[in-house]
PDB file of C-alpha atoms in Angstrom:
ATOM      1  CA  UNK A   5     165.016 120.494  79.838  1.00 61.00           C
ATOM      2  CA  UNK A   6     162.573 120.487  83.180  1.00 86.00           C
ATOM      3  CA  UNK A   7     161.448 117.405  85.148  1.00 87.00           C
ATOM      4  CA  UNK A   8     158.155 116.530  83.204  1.00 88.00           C
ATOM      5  CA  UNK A   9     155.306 113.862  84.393  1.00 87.00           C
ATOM      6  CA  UNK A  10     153.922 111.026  83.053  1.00 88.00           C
ATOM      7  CA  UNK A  11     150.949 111.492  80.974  1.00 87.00           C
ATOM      8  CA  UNK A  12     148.152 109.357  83.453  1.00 81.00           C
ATOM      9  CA  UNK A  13     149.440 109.158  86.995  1.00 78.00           C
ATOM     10  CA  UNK A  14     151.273 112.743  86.593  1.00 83.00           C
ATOM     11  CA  UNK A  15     154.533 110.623  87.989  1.00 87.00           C
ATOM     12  CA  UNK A  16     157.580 112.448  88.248  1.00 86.00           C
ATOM     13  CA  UNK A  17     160.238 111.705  85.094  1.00 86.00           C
ATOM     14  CA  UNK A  18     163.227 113.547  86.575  1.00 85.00           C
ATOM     15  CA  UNK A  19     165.954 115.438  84.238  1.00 84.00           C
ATOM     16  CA  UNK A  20     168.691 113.835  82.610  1.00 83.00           C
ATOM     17  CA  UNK A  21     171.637 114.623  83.685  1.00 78.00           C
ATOM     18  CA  UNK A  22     169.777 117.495  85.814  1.00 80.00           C
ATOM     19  CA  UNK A  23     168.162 115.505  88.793  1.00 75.00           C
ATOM     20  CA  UNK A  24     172.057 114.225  90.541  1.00 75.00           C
ATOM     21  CA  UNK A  25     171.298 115.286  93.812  1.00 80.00           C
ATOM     22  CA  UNK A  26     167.462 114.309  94.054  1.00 84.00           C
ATOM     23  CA  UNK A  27     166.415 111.843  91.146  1.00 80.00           C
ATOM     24  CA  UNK A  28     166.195 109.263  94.528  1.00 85.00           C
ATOM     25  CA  UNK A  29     163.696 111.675  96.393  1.00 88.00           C
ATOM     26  CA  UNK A  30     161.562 111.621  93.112  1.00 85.00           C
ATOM     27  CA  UNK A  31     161.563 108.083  92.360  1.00 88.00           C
ATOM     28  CA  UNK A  32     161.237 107.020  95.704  1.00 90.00           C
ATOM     29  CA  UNK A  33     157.989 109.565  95.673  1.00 90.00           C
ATOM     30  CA  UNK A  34     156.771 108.035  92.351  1.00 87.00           C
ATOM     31  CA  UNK A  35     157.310 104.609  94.125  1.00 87.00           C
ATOM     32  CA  UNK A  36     155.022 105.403  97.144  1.00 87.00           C
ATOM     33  CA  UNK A  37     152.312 107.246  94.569  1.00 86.00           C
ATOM     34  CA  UNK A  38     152.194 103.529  92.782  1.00 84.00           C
ATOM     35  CA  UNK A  39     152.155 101.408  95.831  1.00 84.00           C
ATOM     36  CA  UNK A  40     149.067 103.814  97.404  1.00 80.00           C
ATOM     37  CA  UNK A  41     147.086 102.674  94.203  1.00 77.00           C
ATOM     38  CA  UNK A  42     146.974  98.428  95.849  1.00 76.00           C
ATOM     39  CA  UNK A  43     146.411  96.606  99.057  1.00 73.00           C
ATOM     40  CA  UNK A  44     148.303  94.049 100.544  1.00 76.00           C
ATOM     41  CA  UNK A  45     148.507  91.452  97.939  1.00 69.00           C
ATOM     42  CA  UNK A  46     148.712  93.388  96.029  1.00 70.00           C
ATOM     43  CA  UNK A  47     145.431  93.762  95.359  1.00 66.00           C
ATOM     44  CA  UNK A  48     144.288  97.284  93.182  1.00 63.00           C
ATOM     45  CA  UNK A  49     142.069  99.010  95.088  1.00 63.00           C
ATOM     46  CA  UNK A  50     138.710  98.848  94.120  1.00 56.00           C
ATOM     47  CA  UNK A  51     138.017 102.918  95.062  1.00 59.00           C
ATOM     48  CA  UNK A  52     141.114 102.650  91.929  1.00 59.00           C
ATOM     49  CA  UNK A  53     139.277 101.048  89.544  1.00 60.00           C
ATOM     50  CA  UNK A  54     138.449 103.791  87.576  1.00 57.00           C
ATOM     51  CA  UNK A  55     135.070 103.106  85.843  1.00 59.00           C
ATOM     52  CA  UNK A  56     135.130 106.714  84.935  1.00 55.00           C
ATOM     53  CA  UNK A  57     131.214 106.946  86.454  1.00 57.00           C
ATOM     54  CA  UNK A  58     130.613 109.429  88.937  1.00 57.00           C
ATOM     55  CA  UNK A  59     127.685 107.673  89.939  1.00 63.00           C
ATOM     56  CA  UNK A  60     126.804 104.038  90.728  1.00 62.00           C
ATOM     57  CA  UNK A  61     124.143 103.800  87.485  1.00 65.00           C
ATOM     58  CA  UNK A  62     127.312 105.388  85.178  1.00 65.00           C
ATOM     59  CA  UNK A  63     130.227 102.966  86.844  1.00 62.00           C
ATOM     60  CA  UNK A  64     127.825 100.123  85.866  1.00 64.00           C
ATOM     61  CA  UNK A  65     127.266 101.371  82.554  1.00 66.00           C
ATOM     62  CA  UNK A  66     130.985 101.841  81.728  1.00 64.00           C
ATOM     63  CA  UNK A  67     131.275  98.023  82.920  1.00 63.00           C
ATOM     64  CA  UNK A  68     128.375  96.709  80.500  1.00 62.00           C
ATOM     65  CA  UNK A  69     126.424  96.122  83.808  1.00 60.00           C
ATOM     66  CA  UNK A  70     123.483  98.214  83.233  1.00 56.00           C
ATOM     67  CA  UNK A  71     119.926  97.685  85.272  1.00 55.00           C
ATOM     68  CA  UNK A  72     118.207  94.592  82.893  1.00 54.00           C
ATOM     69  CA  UNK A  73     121.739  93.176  82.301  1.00 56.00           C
ATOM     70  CA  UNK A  74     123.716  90.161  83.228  1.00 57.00           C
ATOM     71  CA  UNK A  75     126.409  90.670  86.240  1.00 57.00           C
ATOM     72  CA  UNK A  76     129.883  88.735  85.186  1.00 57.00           C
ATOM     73  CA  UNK A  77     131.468  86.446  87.606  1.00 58.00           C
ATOM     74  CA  UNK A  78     134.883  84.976  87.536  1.00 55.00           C
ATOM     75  CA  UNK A  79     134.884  81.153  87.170  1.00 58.00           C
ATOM     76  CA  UNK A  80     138.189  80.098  87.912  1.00 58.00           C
ATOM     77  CA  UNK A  81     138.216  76.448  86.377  1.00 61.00           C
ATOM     78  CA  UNK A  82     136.548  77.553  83.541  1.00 56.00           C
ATOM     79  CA  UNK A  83     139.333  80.492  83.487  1.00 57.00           C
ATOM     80  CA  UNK A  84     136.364  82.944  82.415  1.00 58.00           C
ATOM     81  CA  UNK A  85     133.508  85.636  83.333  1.00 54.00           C
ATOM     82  CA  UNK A  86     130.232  83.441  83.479  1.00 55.00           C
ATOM     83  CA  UNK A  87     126.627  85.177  84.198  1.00 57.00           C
ATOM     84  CA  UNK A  88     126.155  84.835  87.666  1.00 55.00           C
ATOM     85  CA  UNK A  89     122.786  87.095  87.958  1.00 55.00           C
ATOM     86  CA  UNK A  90     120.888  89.165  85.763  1.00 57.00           C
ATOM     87  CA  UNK A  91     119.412  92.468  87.499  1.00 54.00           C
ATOM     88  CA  UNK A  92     116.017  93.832  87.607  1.00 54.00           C
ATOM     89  CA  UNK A  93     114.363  95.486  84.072  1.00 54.00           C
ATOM     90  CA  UNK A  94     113.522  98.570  86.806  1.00 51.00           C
ATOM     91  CA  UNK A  95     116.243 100.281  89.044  1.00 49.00           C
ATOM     92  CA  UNK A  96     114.054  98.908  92.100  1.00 52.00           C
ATOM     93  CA  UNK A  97     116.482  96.770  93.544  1.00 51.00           C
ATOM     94  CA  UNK A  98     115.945  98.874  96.964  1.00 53.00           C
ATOM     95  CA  UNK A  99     112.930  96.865  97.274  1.00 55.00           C
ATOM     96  CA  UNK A 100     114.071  93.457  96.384  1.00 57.00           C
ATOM     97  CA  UNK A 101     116.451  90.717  98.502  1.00 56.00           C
ATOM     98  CA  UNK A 102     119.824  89.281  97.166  1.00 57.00           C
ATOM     99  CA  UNK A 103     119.404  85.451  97.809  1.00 59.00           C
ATOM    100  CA  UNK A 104     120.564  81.718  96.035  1.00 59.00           C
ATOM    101  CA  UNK A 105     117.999  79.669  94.072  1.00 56.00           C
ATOM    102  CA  UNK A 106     119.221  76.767  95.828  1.00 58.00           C
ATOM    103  CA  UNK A 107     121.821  75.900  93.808  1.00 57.00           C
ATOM    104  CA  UNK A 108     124.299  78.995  95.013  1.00 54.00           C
ATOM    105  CA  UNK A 109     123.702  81.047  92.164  1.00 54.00           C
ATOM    106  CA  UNK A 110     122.979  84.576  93.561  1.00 54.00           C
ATOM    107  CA  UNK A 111     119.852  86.782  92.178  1.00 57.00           C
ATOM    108  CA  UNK A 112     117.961  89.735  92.874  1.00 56.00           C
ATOM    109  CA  UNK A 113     113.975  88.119  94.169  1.00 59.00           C
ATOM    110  CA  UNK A 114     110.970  90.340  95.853  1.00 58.00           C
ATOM    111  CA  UNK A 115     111.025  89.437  99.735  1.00 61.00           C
ATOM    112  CA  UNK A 116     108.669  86.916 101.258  1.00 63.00           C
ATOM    113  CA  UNK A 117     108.695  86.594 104.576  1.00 66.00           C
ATOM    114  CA  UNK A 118     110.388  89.368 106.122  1.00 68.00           C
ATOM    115  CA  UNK A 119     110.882  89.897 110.465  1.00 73.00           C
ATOM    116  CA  UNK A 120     111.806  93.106 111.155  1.00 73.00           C
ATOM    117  CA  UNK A 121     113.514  92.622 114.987  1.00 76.00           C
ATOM    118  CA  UNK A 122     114.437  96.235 115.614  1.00 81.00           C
ATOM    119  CA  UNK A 123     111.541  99.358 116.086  1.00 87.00           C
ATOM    120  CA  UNK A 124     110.334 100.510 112.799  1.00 85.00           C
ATOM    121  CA  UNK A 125     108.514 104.010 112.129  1.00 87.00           C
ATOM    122  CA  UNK A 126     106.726 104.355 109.412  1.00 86.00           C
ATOM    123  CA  UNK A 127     105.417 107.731 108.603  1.00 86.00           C
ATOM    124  CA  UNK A 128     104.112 107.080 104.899  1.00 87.00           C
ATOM    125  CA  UNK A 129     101.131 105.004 103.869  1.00 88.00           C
ATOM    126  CA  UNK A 130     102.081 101.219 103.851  1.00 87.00           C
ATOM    127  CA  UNK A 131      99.308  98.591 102.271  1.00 88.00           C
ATOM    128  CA  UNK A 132      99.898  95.188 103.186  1.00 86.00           C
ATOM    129  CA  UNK A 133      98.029  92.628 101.753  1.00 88.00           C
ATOM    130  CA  UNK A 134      96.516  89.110 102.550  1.00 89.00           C
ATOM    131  CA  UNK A 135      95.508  86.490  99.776  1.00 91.00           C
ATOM    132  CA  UNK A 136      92.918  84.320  99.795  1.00 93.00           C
ATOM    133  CA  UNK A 137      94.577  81.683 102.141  1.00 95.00           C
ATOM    134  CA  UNK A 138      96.542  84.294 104.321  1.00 92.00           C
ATOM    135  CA  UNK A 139      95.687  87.614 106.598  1.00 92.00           C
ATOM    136  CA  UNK A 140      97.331  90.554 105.462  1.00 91.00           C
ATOM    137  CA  UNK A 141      98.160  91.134 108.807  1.00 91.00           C
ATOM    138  CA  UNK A 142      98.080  89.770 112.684  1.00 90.00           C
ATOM    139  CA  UNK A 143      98.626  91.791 115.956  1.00 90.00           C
ATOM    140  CA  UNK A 144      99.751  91.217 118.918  1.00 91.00           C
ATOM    141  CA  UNK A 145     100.059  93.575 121.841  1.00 91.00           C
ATOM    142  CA  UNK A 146      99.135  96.553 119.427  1.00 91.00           C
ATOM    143  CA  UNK A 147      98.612 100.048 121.371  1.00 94.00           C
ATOM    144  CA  UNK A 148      96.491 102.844 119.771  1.00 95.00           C
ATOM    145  CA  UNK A 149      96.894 106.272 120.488  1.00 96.00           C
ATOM    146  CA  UNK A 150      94.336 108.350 123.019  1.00 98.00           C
ATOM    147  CA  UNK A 151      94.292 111.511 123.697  1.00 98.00           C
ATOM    148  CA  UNK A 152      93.406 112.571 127.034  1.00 98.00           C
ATOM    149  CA  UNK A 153      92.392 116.559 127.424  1.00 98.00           C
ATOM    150  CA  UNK A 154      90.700 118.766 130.260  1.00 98.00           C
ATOM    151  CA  UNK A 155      88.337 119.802 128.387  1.00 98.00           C
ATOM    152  CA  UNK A 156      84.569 120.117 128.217  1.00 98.00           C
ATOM    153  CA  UNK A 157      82.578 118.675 125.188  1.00 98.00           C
ATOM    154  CA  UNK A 158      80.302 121.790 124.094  1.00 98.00           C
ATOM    155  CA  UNK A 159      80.391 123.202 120.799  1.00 98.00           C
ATOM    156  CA  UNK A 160      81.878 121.952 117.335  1.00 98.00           C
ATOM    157  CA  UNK A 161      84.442 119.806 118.121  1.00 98.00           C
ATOM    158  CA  UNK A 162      87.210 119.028 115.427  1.00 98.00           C
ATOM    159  CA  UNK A 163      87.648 115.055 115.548  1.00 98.00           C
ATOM    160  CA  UNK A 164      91.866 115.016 113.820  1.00 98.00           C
ATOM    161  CA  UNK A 165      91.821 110.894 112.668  1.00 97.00           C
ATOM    162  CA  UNK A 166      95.105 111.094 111.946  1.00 96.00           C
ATOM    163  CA  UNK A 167      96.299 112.113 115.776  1.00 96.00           C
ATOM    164  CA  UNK A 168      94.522 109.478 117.760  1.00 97.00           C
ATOM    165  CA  UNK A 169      92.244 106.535 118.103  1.00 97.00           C
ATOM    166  CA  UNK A 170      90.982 107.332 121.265  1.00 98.00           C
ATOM    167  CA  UNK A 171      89.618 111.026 122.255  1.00 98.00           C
ATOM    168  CA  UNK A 172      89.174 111.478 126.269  1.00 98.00           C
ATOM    169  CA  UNK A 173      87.476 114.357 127.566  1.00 98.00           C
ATOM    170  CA  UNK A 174      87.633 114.174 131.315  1.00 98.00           C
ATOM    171  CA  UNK A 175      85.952 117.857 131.875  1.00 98.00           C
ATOM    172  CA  UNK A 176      82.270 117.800 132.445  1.00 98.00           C
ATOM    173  CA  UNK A 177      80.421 118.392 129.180  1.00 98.00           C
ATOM    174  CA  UNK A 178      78.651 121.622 129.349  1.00 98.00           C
ATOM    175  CA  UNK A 179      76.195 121.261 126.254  1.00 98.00           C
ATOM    176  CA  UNK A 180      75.540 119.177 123.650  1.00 98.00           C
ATOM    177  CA  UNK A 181      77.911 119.072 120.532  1.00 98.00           C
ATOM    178  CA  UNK A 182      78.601 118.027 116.923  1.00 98.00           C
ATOM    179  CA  UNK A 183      81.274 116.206 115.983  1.00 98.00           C
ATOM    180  CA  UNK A 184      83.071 117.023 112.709  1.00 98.00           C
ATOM    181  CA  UNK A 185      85.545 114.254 111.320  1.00 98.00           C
ATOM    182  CA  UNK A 186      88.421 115.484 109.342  1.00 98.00           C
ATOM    183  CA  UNK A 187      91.989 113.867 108.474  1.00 98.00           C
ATOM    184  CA  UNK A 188      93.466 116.971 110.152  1.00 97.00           C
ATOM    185  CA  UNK A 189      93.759 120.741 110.070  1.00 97.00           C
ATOM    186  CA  UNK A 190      95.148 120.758 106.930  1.00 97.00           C
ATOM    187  CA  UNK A 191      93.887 117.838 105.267  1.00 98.00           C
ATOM    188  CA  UNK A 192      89.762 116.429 104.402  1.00 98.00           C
ATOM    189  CA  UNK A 193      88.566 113.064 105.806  1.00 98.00           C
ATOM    190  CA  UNK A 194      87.518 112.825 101.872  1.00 98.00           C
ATOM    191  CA  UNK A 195      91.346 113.493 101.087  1.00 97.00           C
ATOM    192  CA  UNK A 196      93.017 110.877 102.928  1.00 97.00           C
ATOM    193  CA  UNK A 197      90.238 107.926 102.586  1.00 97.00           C
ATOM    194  CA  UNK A 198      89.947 106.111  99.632  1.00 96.00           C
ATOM    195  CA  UNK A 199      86.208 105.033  98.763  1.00 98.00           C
ATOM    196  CA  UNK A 200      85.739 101.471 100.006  1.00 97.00           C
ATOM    197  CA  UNK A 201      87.842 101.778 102.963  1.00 97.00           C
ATOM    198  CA  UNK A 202      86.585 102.364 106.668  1.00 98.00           C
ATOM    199  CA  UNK A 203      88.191 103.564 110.167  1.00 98.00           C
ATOM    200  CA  UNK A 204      86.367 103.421 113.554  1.00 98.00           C
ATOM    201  CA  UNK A 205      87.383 105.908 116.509  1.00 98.00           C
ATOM    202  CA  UNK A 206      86.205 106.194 120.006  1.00 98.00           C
ATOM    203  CA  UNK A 207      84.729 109.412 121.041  1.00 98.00           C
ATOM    204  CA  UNK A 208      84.745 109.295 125.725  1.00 98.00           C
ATOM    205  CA  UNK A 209      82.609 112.167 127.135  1.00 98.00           C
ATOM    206  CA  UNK A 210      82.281 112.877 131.225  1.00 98.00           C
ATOM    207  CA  UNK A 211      79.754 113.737 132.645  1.00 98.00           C
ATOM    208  CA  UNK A 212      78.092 115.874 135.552  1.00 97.00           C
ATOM    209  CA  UNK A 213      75.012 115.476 136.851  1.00 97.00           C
ATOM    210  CA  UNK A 214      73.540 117.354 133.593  1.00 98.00           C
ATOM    211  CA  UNK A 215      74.431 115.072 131.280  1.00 97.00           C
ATOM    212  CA  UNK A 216      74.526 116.372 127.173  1.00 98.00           C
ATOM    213  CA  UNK A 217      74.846 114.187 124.261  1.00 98.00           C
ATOM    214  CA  UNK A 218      76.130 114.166 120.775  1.00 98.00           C
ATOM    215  CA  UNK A 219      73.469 115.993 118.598  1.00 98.00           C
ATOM    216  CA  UNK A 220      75.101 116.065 114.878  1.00 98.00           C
ATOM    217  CA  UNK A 221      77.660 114.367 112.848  1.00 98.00           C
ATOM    218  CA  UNK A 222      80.151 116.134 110.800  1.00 98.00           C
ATOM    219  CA  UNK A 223      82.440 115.016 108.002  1.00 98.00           C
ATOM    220  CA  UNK A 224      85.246 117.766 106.862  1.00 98.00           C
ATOM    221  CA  UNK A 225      82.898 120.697 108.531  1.00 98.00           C
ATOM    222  CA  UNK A 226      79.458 119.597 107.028  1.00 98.00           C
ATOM    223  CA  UNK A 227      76.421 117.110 107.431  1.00 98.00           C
ATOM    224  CA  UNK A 228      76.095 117.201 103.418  1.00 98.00           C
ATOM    225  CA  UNK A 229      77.030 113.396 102.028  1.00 98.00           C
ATOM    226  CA  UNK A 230      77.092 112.426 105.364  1.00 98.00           C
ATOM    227  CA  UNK A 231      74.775 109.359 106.575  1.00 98.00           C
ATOM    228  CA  UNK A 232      74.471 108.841 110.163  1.00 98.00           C
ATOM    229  CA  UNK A 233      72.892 105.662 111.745  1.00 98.00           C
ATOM    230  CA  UNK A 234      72.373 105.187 115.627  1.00 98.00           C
ATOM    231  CA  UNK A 235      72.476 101.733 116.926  1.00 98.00           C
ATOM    232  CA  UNK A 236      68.967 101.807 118.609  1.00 96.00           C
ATOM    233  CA  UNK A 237      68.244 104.862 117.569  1.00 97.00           C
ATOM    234  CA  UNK A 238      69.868 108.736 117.441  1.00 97.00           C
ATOM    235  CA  UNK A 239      70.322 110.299 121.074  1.00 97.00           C
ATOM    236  CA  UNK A 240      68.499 112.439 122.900  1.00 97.00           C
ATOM    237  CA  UNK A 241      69.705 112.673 125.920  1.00 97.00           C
ATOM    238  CA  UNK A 242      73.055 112.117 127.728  1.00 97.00           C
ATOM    239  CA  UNK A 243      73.757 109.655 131.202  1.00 97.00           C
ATOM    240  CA  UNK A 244      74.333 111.774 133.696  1.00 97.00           C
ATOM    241  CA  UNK A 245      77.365 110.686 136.701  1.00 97.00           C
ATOM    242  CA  UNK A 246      79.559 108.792 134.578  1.00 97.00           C
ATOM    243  CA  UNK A 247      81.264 108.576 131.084  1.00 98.00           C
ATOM    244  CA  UNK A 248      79.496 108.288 127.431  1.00 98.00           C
ATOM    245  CA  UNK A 249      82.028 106.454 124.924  1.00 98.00           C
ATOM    246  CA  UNK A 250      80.942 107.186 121.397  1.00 98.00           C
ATOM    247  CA  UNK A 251      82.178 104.717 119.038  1.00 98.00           C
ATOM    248  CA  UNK A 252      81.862 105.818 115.428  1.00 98.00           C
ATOM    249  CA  UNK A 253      82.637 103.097 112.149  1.00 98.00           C
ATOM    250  CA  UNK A 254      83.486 105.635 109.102  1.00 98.00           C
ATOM    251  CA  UNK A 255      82.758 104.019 105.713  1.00 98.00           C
ATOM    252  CA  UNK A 256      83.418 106.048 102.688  1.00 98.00           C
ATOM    253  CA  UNK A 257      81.057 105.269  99.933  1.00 98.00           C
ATOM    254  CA  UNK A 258      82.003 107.620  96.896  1.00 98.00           C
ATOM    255  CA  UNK A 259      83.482 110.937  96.728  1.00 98.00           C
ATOM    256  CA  UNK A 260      82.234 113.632  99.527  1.00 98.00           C
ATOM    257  CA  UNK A 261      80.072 110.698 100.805  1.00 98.00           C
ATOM    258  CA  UNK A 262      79.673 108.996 103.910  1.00 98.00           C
ATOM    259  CA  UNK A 263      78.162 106.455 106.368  1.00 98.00           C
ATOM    260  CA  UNK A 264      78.780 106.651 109.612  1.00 98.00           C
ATOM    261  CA  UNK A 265      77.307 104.052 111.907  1.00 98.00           C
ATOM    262  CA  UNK A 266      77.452 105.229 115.684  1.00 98.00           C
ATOM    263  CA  UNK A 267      76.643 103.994 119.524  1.00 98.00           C
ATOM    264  CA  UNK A 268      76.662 105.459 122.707  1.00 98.00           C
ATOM    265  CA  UNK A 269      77.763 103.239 125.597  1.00 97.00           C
ATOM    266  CA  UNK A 270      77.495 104.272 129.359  1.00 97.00           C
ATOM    267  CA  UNK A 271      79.967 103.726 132.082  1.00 97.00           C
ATOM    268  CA  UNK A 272      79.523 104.111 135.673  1.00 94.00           C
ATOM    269  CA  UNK A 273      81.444 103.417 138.687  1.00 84.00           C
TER     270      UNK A 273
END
């Protein structure tokens, strides 16, 4: 008759009467398996525990903790498991904080007030809103983005909202141009706003002593839907010897259909 093993931890059982010269090795081995299992304490590990879940939503599962259940606590005068919190009906607890209601019972609560203290990115689309006593949100030292090119304004020029705030052209403009609005290359103005909301971008143009002006507005590569009004009236002419900064406010008002309410401003040195 072989050594065999034990039928959970696969512990060594050594022969009878077969194991003389190394039983010791083998217990001592079946010893150090056992002791790996607890902490100092000893304390059984909890990576030991043994839920038989492979995943976080299964281990809680197997323990009767399931998302819309109570979580157990130990109460050691009353020598038994007592509710201590009661998670979420949706597995959303990414979005919620762990806090006491005061009384040092823990539970799972939406955040409040939150202060972020490190530099955030945020690279999705993130709504925050106000009530009717509070602003949804208040700046301070805020930077927008400007791009500042070479180049010439002539042409059709594609206006990317979601690159800048702030377009520079520091070339001389060479004729007049239109300016066609889009979210990106890939993506329609119409796409990315929702009707009822706005955005305002700045539009700066040098000029020579020929000056040129902005002559047509575009929205996604067309005039169609599109509503243009020109505080004191539409352009007809550029400033020569300085810069023009175009300011445009772009409202959509239904699907495919916009106002946009523009200005022309003239700097000189």
């Amino acid at each position: 008759m072989a050594d065999t093993t034990t039928t959970n931890l696969g512990l060594t059982k050594p022969e009878v009467g077969a194991s003389t010269d190394s039983w010791g090795t083998k217990i001592n081995t079946d010893l150090d398996s056992i002791d790996a299992l607890f902490d100092a304490g000893p304390i059984l590990k909890i990576t030991k525990g043994g839920t038989g879940g492979a995943t976080a939503s299964a281990a809680r599962t197997a323990l009767g903790l399931a998302i819309g259940t109570d979580v157990l606590a130990y109460d050691a005068n009353l020598q038994s498991f007592v509710t201590a919190f009661t998670l979420p009906t949706a597995d959303s607890t990414a979005n919620y904080v762990l806090k006491t209601n005061g009384s040092g019972t823990l539970g799972f609560a939406a955040p409040s007030d939150v202060s972020l203290a490190a530099d955030q990115t945020f690279t999705g689309t993130n709504t925050f809103s106000g009530s009717s006593s509070k602003t949804a949100i208040v700046l301070n030292d805020a930077a927008e983005v400007a791009t500042v090119s070479a180049t010439a304004a002539t042409g059709t020029i594609a206006y990317d909202i979601t690159t800048q705030s702030v377009l520079y052209y520091t070339s001389n403009a060479s004729a007049n141009w239109t300016v066609n609005f889009r979210a990106s290359s890939g993506t329609s103005l119409n796409t990315l706003m929702s009707t009822g909301q706005s955005m305002t971008v700045a539009f700066l143009v040098t000029q020579g002593s020929t000056a040129y002006y902005n002559s047509a507005v575009q929205v996604d590569g067309t005039t169609s839907g599109v509503t243009t009004r020109w505080l004191g009236g539409a352009p007809t002419a550029g400033n020569a010897s300085g810069i023009d900064s175009y300011r445009y406010l772009i409202i959509k008002t239904g699907n495919a259909t916009f106002t946009v309410l523009a200005s022309n401003t003239q700097f000189k040195a």
